XYZ file of C-alpha atoms in Angstrom:
562
model
C 54.730 -24.261 121.631
C 53.620 -20.857 122.861
C 55.953 -19.061 125.265
C 54.862 -16.095 127.361
C 56.325 -12.800 126.241
C 58.415 -12.238 129.352
C 60.109 -15.639 129.322
C 60.748 -15.358 125.593
C 62.296 -11.927 126.076
C 64.568 -13.161 128.861
C 65.792 -16.066 126.725
C 66.364 -13.826 123.724
C 68.394 -11.392 125.832
C 70.355 -14.343 127.172
C 71.165 -15.405 123.599
C 72.549 -11.929 122.929
C 74.590 -12.231 126.119
C 76.019 -15.530 124.857
C 77.429 -13.658 121.873
C 78.878 -10.960 124.121
C 80.605 -13.496 126.382
C 82.024 -15.428 123.439
C 83.357 -12.184 122.035
C 85.252 -11.391 125.233
C 86.520 -14.962 125.565
C 88.117 -14.852 122.124
C 89.600 -11.397 122.651
C 91.137 -12.334 125.993
C 92.643 -15.666 124.907
C 93.985 -14.882 121.424
C 97.698 -14.443 120.725
C 97.721 -11.986 117.812
C 97.223 -8.198 118.044
C 95.113 -8.298 114.877
C 92.568 -10.194 116.998
C 92.911 -8.886 120.564
C 93.657 -5.267 119.583
C 92.235 -4.771 116.090
C 89.238 -7.083 116.821
C 89.387 -8.720 113.395
C 86.871 -11.428 114.302
C 83.220 -12.204 114.984
C 81.327 -14.709 117.124
C 77.796 -16.003 117.123
C 75.253 -18.737 117.676
C 72.769 -20.360 115.309
C 69.872 -22.752 115.643
C 70.135 -26.349 114.475
C 69.400 -25.351 110.864
C 72.097 -22.674 110.774
C 69.834 -19.639 111.210
C 71.778 -16.862 112.920
C 70.472 -16.126 116.421
C 73.033 -13.702 117.799
C 76.351 -12.273 116.700
C 79.117 -10.238 118.273
C 81.142 -8.360 115.673
C 84.531 -6.801 115.564
C 84.426 -6.914 111.760
C 81.088 -5.944 110.236
C 81.999 -7.751 107.032
C 81.617 -11.110 108.803
C 77.887 -10.451 109.207
C 76.846 -13.026 106.630
C 79.547 -15.610 107.049
C 78.903 -17.373 110.361
C 75.494 -18.826 109.548
C 76.682 -19.657 106.025
C 79.585 -21.595 107.535
C 77.253 -23.594 109.772
C 74.969 -24.470 106.865
C 78.030 -25.515 104.883
C 79.086 -27.806 107.717
C 75.607 -29.350 107.863
C 75.722 -30.016 104.137
C 79.243 -31.446 104.360
C 78.314 -33.797 107.216
C 75.125 -35.225 105.724
C 72.682 -32.834 107.341
C 74.423 -33.231 110.691
C 74.358 -37.030 110.756
C 78.154 -37.069 110.622
C 78.526 -34.796 113.643
C 78.815 -36.010 117.237
C 79.132 -34.528 120.730
C 82.649 -33.213 121.262
C 83.266 -32.409 117.582
C 84.782 -29.052 116.655
C 85.223 -28.098 112.997
C 87.651 -25.771 111.230
C 86.926 -24.270 107.832
C 88.242 -21.373 105.774
C 87.159 -22.385 102.278
C 86.268 -19.262 100.280
C 84.030 -21.177 97.912
C 81.811 -23.091 100.309
C 80.414 -22.399 103.717
C 80.877 -18.734 104.443
C 84.559 -18.438 103.607
C 86.214 -15.168 102.600
C 89.982 -15.645 102.346
C 92.207 -18.281 103.895
C 93.439 -16.308 106.955
C 89.812 -15.942 108.128
C 89.318 -19.265 109.928
C 85.907 -20.389 111.191
C 85.516 -22.582 114.287
C 82.186 -24.436 114.577
C 80.889 -26.388 117.584
C 77.612 -28.355 117.388
C 75.630 -28.190 120.645
C 73.834 -31.436 121.503
C 70.964 -32.183 123.886
C 69.705 -35.726 124.422
C 71.619 -36.912 121.346
C 70.357 -34.285 118.877
C 71.879 -31.072 117.573
C 69.976 -28.108 118.991
C 72.317 -25.231 118.118
C 75.798 -24.260 116.997
C 78.335 -21.826 118.384
C 80.680 -20.371 115.808
C 83.423 -17.795 115.455
C 85.600 -16.445 112.688
C 88.983 -14.798 113.262
C 91.853 -13.546 111.147
C 94.929 -15.660 111.872
C 98.087 -13.609 111.254
C 99.758 -16.589 109.585
C 98.179 -19.397 107.582
C 101.158 -20.166 105.329
C 101.280 -19.474 101.614
C 103.704 -17.757 99.293
C 104.119 -14.509 101.247
C 104.691 -13.585 104.878
C 101.475 -12.785 106.706
C 99.438 -14.894 104.264
C 98.329 -11.799 102.392
C 99.564 -11.398 98.851
C 98.827 -9.133 95.923
C 100.439 -11.452 93.364
C 98.731 -14.846 93.646
C 97.100 -16.375 90.587
C 95.358 -19.305 92.290
C 94.133 -20.210 95.769
C 96.882 -22.811 96.289
C 99.471 -20.044 96.662
C 97.608 -18.291 99.471
C 97.949 -20.698 102.393
C 96.493 -23.759 104.102
C 92.972 -24.602 102.966
C 90.664 -26.239 105.534
C 87.343 -27.556 104.280
C 85.245 -28.609 107.262
C 88.005 -30.548 109.001
C 87.420 -31.904 112.509
C 89.926 -30.338 114.879
C 88.274 -32.292 117.672
C 86.426 -35.540 117.044
C 84.233 -36.803 119.883
C 86.307 -34.678 122.240
C 89.716 -35.911 121.032
C 92.190 -33.445 119.527
C 93.291 -34.201 115.965
C 97.026 -33.980 116.659
C 97.922 -34.720 113.032
C 96.007 -31.633 111.882
C 97.648 -29.540 114.603
C 101.110 -30.651 113.535
C 100.288 -29.992 109.891
C 99.389 -26.419 110.815
C 102.445 -26.013 113.038
C 104.870 -27.038 110.293
C 103.331 -24.881 107.558
C 103.041 -21.438 109.147
C 105.716 -18.875 109.970
C 104.470 -18.031 113.482
C 103.342 -21.417 114.844
C 102.906 -20.349 118.464
C 100.708 -17.383 117.555
C 98.716 -19.347 114.990
C 98.024 -22.284 117.291
C 97.261 -19.881 120.129
C 94.620 -18.192 117.983
C 93.267 -21.606 117.012
C 92.794 -22.622 120.649
C 91.253 -19.220 121.413
C 88.569 -19.953 118.831
C 87.917 -23.301 120.501
C 87.678 -21.662 123.934
C 85.169 -19.079 122.718
C 83.007 -21.740 121.051
C 83.012 -23.824 124.231
C 82.035 -20.844 126.377
C 79.036 -20.262 124.137
C 78.078 -23.941 124.195
C 78.131 -24.053 127.997
C 75.876 -21.013 128.198
C 73.398 -22.509 125.744
C 73.372 -25.793 127.674
C 72.742 -23.852 130.888
C 69.886 -21.971 129.240
C 68.259 -25.211 128.098
C 68.727 -26.713 131.564
C 66.966 -23.753 133.171
C 64.011 -23.269 130.812
C 63.710 -26.580 128.969
C 64.535 -27.373 125.362
C 61.081 -26.737 123.906
C 60.839 -23.319 125.531
C 64.289 -22.267 124.331
C 63.637 -23.473 120.773
C 60.319 -21.611 120.680
C 62.034 -18.432 121.887
C 64.652 -18.860 119.168
C 61.957 -19.052 116.504
C 60.163 -16.019 117.921
C 63.449 -14.086 117.822
C 63.854 -14.874 114.116
C 60.239 -13.924 113.367
C 60.631 -10.667 115.277
C 63.733 -9.776 113.242
C 61.854 -10.378 109.993
C 58.743 -8.483 111.045
C 60.608 -5.389 112.219
C 62.867 -5.322 109.165
C 59.935 -5.455 106.746
C 58.312 -2.536 108.561
C 61.503 -0.507 108.087
C 61.682 -1.383 104.383
C 58.133 -0.116 103.903
C 59.324 3.334 105.042
C 61.639 3.598 102.018
C 60.298 4.725 98.631
C 59.614 1.825 96.292
C 61.528 1.737 93.038
C 64.606 0.452 91.225
C 67.853 2.250 92.033
C 71.066 1.687 90.118
C 74.736 2.509 90.518
C 78.114 1.379 89.280
C 81.731 1.876 90.252
C 85.154 0.368 89.631
C 87.994 -1.398 91.361
C 91.162 -0.080 89.788
C 93.338 -3.209 89.673
C 93.645 -6.815 90.767
C 97.230 -6.840 92.033
C 98.653 -8.121 88.742
C 98.101 -4.922 86.756
C 94.740 -5.874 85.266
C 91.727 -3.598 85.483
C 89.718 -1.553 86.046
C 86.835 -3.878 86.939
C 83.252 -2.636 86.898
C 80.731 -3.412 89.637
C 77.060 -2.779 88.839
C 73.925 -3.100 90.931
C 70.191 -2.569 90.550
C 68.406 -2.423 93.910
C 64.658 -3.028 93.906
C 62.561 -1.987 96.904
C 58.996 -3.280 96.777
C 56.384 -4.693 99.169
C 58.729 -4.832 102.141
C 61.404 -6.710 100.208
C 64.815 -5.798 98.828
C 66.501 -7.347 95.782
C 70.117 -6.495 94.946
C 70.981 -7.592 91.399
C 74.666 -7.413 90.408
C 74.187 -8.579 86.834
C 76.688 -6.793 84.594
C 79.556 -6.954 87.083
C 82.950 -7.805 85.581
C 84.140 -11.399 85.311
C 86.428 -12.779 87.989
C 89.929 -11.359 87.821
C 93.256 -13.120 87.201
C 94.629 -11.559 90.412
C 93.576 -11.942 94.067
C 90.980 -9.158 94.288
C 88.165 -11.676 93.715
C 85.368 -12.191 96.229
C 83.256 -15.332 96.571
C 79.472 -15.327 96.972
C 79.822 -15.575 100.756
C 81.664 -12.258 100.758
C 79.023 -10.655 98.533
C 76.293 -11.916 100.868
C 77.884 -10.466 103.960
C 78.636 -7.175 102.211
C 75.060 -6.608 101.079
C 73.809 -7.568 104.523
C 75.914 -4.758 106.013
C 74.314 -1.985 103.979
C 70.895 -3.658 104.245
C 71.114 -3.307 108.040
C 72.115 0.338 107.639
C 69.022 1.256 105.610
C 66.589 -0.683 107.786
C 67.453 -0.339 111.475
C 70.837 -1.250 112.968
C 69.202 -1.679 116.381
C 67.124 -4.633 115.180
C 68.986 -7.801 116.224
C 71.244 -9.076 113.434
C 69.711 -12.521 113.079
C 68.616 -14.781 110.274
C 65.052 -13.484 110.391
C 66.157 -9.901 109.792
C 67.687 -10.973 106.465
C 64.704 -12.972 105.156
C 63.417 -9.963 103.124
C 66.757 -9.689 101.284
C 67.494 -11.409 97.960
C 70.842 -11.231 96.150
C 71.265 -11.991 92.458
C 74.639 -12.309 90.758
C 75.781 -14.576 87.906
C 78.527 -17.102 88.684
C 82.240 -16.457 88.098
C 82.113 -12.682 88.443
C 84.424 -10.545 90.541
C 81.867 -10.983 93.360
C 81.076 -14.681 92.831
C 84.486 -16.148 92.048
C 84.890 -19.902 91.869
C 87.793 -22.237 92.577
C 90.707 -21.948 92.051
C 90.433 -18.153 91.725
C 92.772 -16.227 94.069
C 90.933 -14.299 96.793
C 93.630 -12.931 99.112
C 92.396 -9.327 98.639
C 88.696 -10.263 98.612
C 87.892 -7.479 101.104
C 88.409 -4.749 98.501
C 85.678 -6.213 96.281
C 83.446 -6.906 99.271
C 83.468 -3.293 100.448
C 83.088 -2.105 96.850
C 79.877 -4.166 96.736
C 78.731 -2.468 99.939
C 79.639 0.925 98.523
C 77.825 0.509 95.211
C 74.564 -0.502 96.959
C 75.125 2.417 99.330
C 75.647 4.726 96.340
C 72.409 3.508 94.732
C 70.309 4.018 97.872
C 71.903 7.138 99.374
C 69.725 9.605 97.396
C 66.522 7.974 98.691
C 67.761 7.207 102.216
C 69.681 10.382 103.190
C 68.924 9.911 106.882
C 70.589 6.493 106.798
C 73.484 6.863 104.378
C 76.152 9.579 103.986
C 78.294 10.354 100.940
C 81.035 7.971 99.835
C 83.889 7.093 102.184
C 87.494 5.966 101.754
C 86.323 2.514 100.557
C 89.437 0.519 101.277
C 90.598 -1.597 104.160
C 94.009 -0.078 103.560
C 95.501 -3.413 104.487
C 99.140 -3.064 105.510
C 101.553 -5.822 106.501
C 105.186 -5.237 107.451
C 107.463 -8.136 108.354
C 111.073 -8.428 109.367
C 113.438 -9.402 112.155
C 113.127 -7.539 115.430
C 116.348 -5.570 116.005
C 116.484 -6.544 119.692
C 115.622 -10.257 119.530
C 116.228 -11.289 115.933
C 112.802 -12.980 115.915
C 110.405 -12.762 112.976
C 107.604 -10.240 113.408
C 104.543 -9.668 111.241
C 102.618 -6.449 111.781
C 99.230 -6.331 110.112
C 96.418 -3.823 110.480
C 93.860 -1.828 108.483
C 94.148 1.923 107.970
C 91.859 4.666 109.251
C 90.331 7.140 106.798
C 87.537 9.598 106.146
C 83.803 8.935 105.922
C 81.446 10.924 103.763
C 79.406 13.868 104.966
C 75.775 13.314 105.944
C 72.794 15.485 105.066
C 73.136 17.287 108.400
C 76.705 16.738 109.636
C 80.343 16.614 108.608
C 81.841 13.225 107.872
C 83.667 11.257 110.553
C 87.432 11.765 110.670
C 89.816 8.834 110.941
C 87.362 5.920 110.865
C 87.791 2.407 109.535
C 85.946 1.412 106.356
C 82.401 0.061 106.237
C 83.667 -3.532 106.206
C 85.745 -3.180 109.365
C 83.006 -2.052 111.728
C 84.092 -2.095 115.375
C 87.737 -2.635 114.478
C 90.487 -0.735 116.312
C 93.968 0.236 115.282
C 96.956 -1.295 117.062
C 98.241 1.247 119.633
C 101.442 3.003 118.647
C 103.105 1.913 121.882
C 102.424 -1.745 121.120
C 103.580 -1.394 117.516
C 106.904 0.098 118.583
C 107.470 -2.436 121.368
C 106.500 -5.583 119.512
C 107.773 -4.831 116.014
C 110.936 -3.388 114.514
C 109.150 -0.174 113.604
C 108.960 3.431 114.762
C 105.757 5.406 114.190
C 107.034 8.875 113.275
C 103.724 10.421 112.241
C 100.036 9.665 112.720
C 97.911 12.677 111.765
C 95.059 14.006 109.647
C 96.374 15.197 106.305
C 95.364 18.421 104.544
C 95.021 17.142 100.990
C 92.030 18.708 99.183
C 88.851 16.678 98.782
C 85.401 16.329 100.307
C 84.508 20.029 100.378
C 80.818 20.798 100.804
C 78.163 22.428 102.938
C 79.085 19.517 105.165
C 82.642 18.400 104.515
C 83.855 14.820 104.231
C 85.748 13.293 107.131
C 89.528 13.589 107.021
C 91.884 10.836 106.000
C 95.161 10.179 107.805
C 98.866 10.038 107.059
C 100.819 7.350 108.932
C 104.602 6.785 108.877
C 106.240 3.464 109.761
C 110.048 3.788 109.897
C 112.108 0.588 109.880
C 114.471 0.254 112.859
C 115.872 -3.166 111.930
C 118.258 -3.910 109.093
C 115.429 -4.615 106.654
C 111.688 -5.160 106.435
C 109.152 -6.082 103.780
C 105.992 -4.103 103.028
C 102.725 -5.415 101.622
C 99.923 -2.933 100.888
C 96.568 -3.306 99.156
C 94.571 -0.123 98.520
C 91.662 0.682 96.219
C 90.138 4.132 95.573
C 93.572 4.986 94.233
C 92.268 6.685 91.076
C 88.491 6.779 91.529
C 87.487 9.058 94.386
C 84.837 8.832 97.141
C 81.654 10.249 95.688
C 79.878 13.360 96.946
C 76.154 14.088 97.264
C 73.983 17.096 96.390
C 76.872 19.126 94.975
C 79.489 18.050 97.500
C 82.963 17.487 96.057
C 84.624 14.105 95.705
C 87.059 12.995 98.383
C 90.784 12.355 98.029
C 92.774 9.188 97.177
C 94.359 6.278 99.031
C 98.001 5.423 98.349
C 101.332 4.514 99.938
C 104.745 6.089 99.580
C 108.155 4.645 100.323
C 110.692 7.227 101.484
C 114.181 5.967 100.694
C 117.281 7.058 102.573
C 118.713 8.476 99.331
C 115.812 10.927 99.121
C 113.784 9.092 96.476
C 110.022 8.735 96.963
C 108.094 5.819 95.409
C 104.294 5.704 95.136
C 102.345 2.436 95.388
C 98.751 1.284 95.643
C 99.269 -2.493 95.547
C 102.558 -4.211 96.382
C 103.852 -7.367 98.033
C 107.089 -7.860 99.983
C 108.525 -4.510 98.945
C 111.992 -4.354 100.512
C 112.712 -1.520 102.964
C 116.121 -0.788 104.457
C 117.001 0.563 107.871
C 115.530 4.048 108.499
C 113.414 3.878 105.346
C 109.760 4.792 105.804
C 106.430 3.462 104.601
C 104.094 6.480 104.485
C 100.399 5.644 104.128
C 97.723 8.091 102.988
C 94.009 7.375 103.314
C 91.227 9.198 101.519
C 88.975 11.896 102.898
C 85.272 11.216 102.372
C 82.954 12.914 99.908
C 81.181 16.158 100.753
C 77.439 16.874 100.981
C 75.940 20.030 99.492
C 77.425 23.050 97.755
C 80.695 24.205 99.408
C 79.503 27.809 98.949
C 76.777 27.091 101.533
C 79.202 26.080 104.308
C 78.917 28.547 107.205
C 81.960 30.800 107.553
C 82.345 29.860 111.234
C 82.677 26.187 110.268
C 85.378 27.039 107.726
C 87.224 29.073 110.351
C 87.083 26.133 112.736
C 88.452 23.851 110.007
C 91.355 26.269 109.524
C 91.974 26.426 113.265
C 91.976 22.619 113.532
C 94.251 22.168 110.538
C 91.671 20.331 108.416
C 92.050 22.774 105.530
C 94.839 25.107 104.497
C 94.347 28.849 103.917
C 94.844 28.226 100.186
C 92.081 25.620 100.157
C 89.761 27.894 102.096
C 90.228 30.672 99.526
C 89.623 28.292 96.639
C 86.635 26.290 97.925
C 85.069 28.549 100.565
C 85.390 32.174 99.392
C 82.406 33.104 101.566
C 84.647 32.674 104.639
C 87.256 35.160 103.464
C 89.966 32.505 103.397
C 91.356 33.322 106.849
C 90.554 33.020 110.507
C 88.802 35.962 112.151
C 91.070 38.196 114.216
């Protein structure tokens, strides 16, 4: 049916508001700082076929996983015939239905009207604990999915409104922080129900046919506007390749290749030639590849266009099965995010020369995932601290790179405040600063990476880190220099310093320190063209040392003006 433009616009704005309200509901009701502080989650709504209508993101890298999860649920339940009012589904399967790794749990609620499914509300959040071989359910040493935690494949947490107490007890008895885990589970349910009530209210106000027509118009609008943006880019085939250094078990490097074709308002990303899936947990399933490519696709079209299923209709992704980016069961996937953001980065690298107003030089390209667990010195209770690490973004064609930003896959993520870290965990943050390691010099310099010190205040703690870009550096553009490297150091009380890029459950004693370094981004343009005043400001702000200024920016005289 035809809907007048004003009514359609009001309904479409209301759908966006549904996503915003769900986002706040999950943030306010969750139990884990990785959700309510770091915002490691996303929420959204789809139509009855699983087409994404609206999404609220903390983590950009969940952009392609919510609608995929809904379509997986429809397939699992016979096209929806096996779903009923009051059902709520849990899934985290990496191989079917939008899964990434097991801690990222999806909650799906079918919305019914007059006995038929008319929409779904859905959210995906990182649970701090999902069981598995290592504390925090993140491991660098798994060889198969069964070691990584509990695996839910479209299980009904609620069936016709009744809680599946057996499933709840199974979760409770197989995770290390049951109260936090179950609290996060119920937060996902609350957010899904908030969204469902708002959709039901919308249908009650405007009528089902009007709302469904507005949904379809929203999808068509997303497609139409995205194709217009693609037509602004030069047609052609653009290629790039890069590497992931290791898989957690010492294997590697692994090559990622892409050929991006822009033609007739369409985009094809072909990853043929990418390395086979790895023995260790750095693998990514197709759902992760899909969401990664969607991220950079939005960047080169128009981020202000609503992120809905229609906006992604012009995008096609090709990749053979059983590669590093299309791993199949029972491949381990605990560190999937490193391959996902490498897929983003390689498409970014291919398109940056022809889309300089959209894409800067290469950035730190790692989540910098860090987990520290131990017993709190005051209470003796188990704590698990987990968060990503800030780092530098690449310089743009007209500006310096952003300092201290999360990677492209993290999006609107935040770090956990130092005050909360020190109060909740047995850790002291002794240093959180921009480092002065060389890298990213250019006419416009790359953004600065950080150095962060966690000192153990309890008797012992255990460190898990997973970094890439530990030997290959963020790439520069137009003569800009490469950025610096990501790595971790352990400072022992006997004065020894150990360097790590990937490690699980590394034992730390009292007053020993985990020192984390993140990369600075790549530079843009010849460093000799950087204005002397900008170099002087960098010296004043501590972004470069006098020695670096002399070496890379001789035009500035290597010192601040008197």
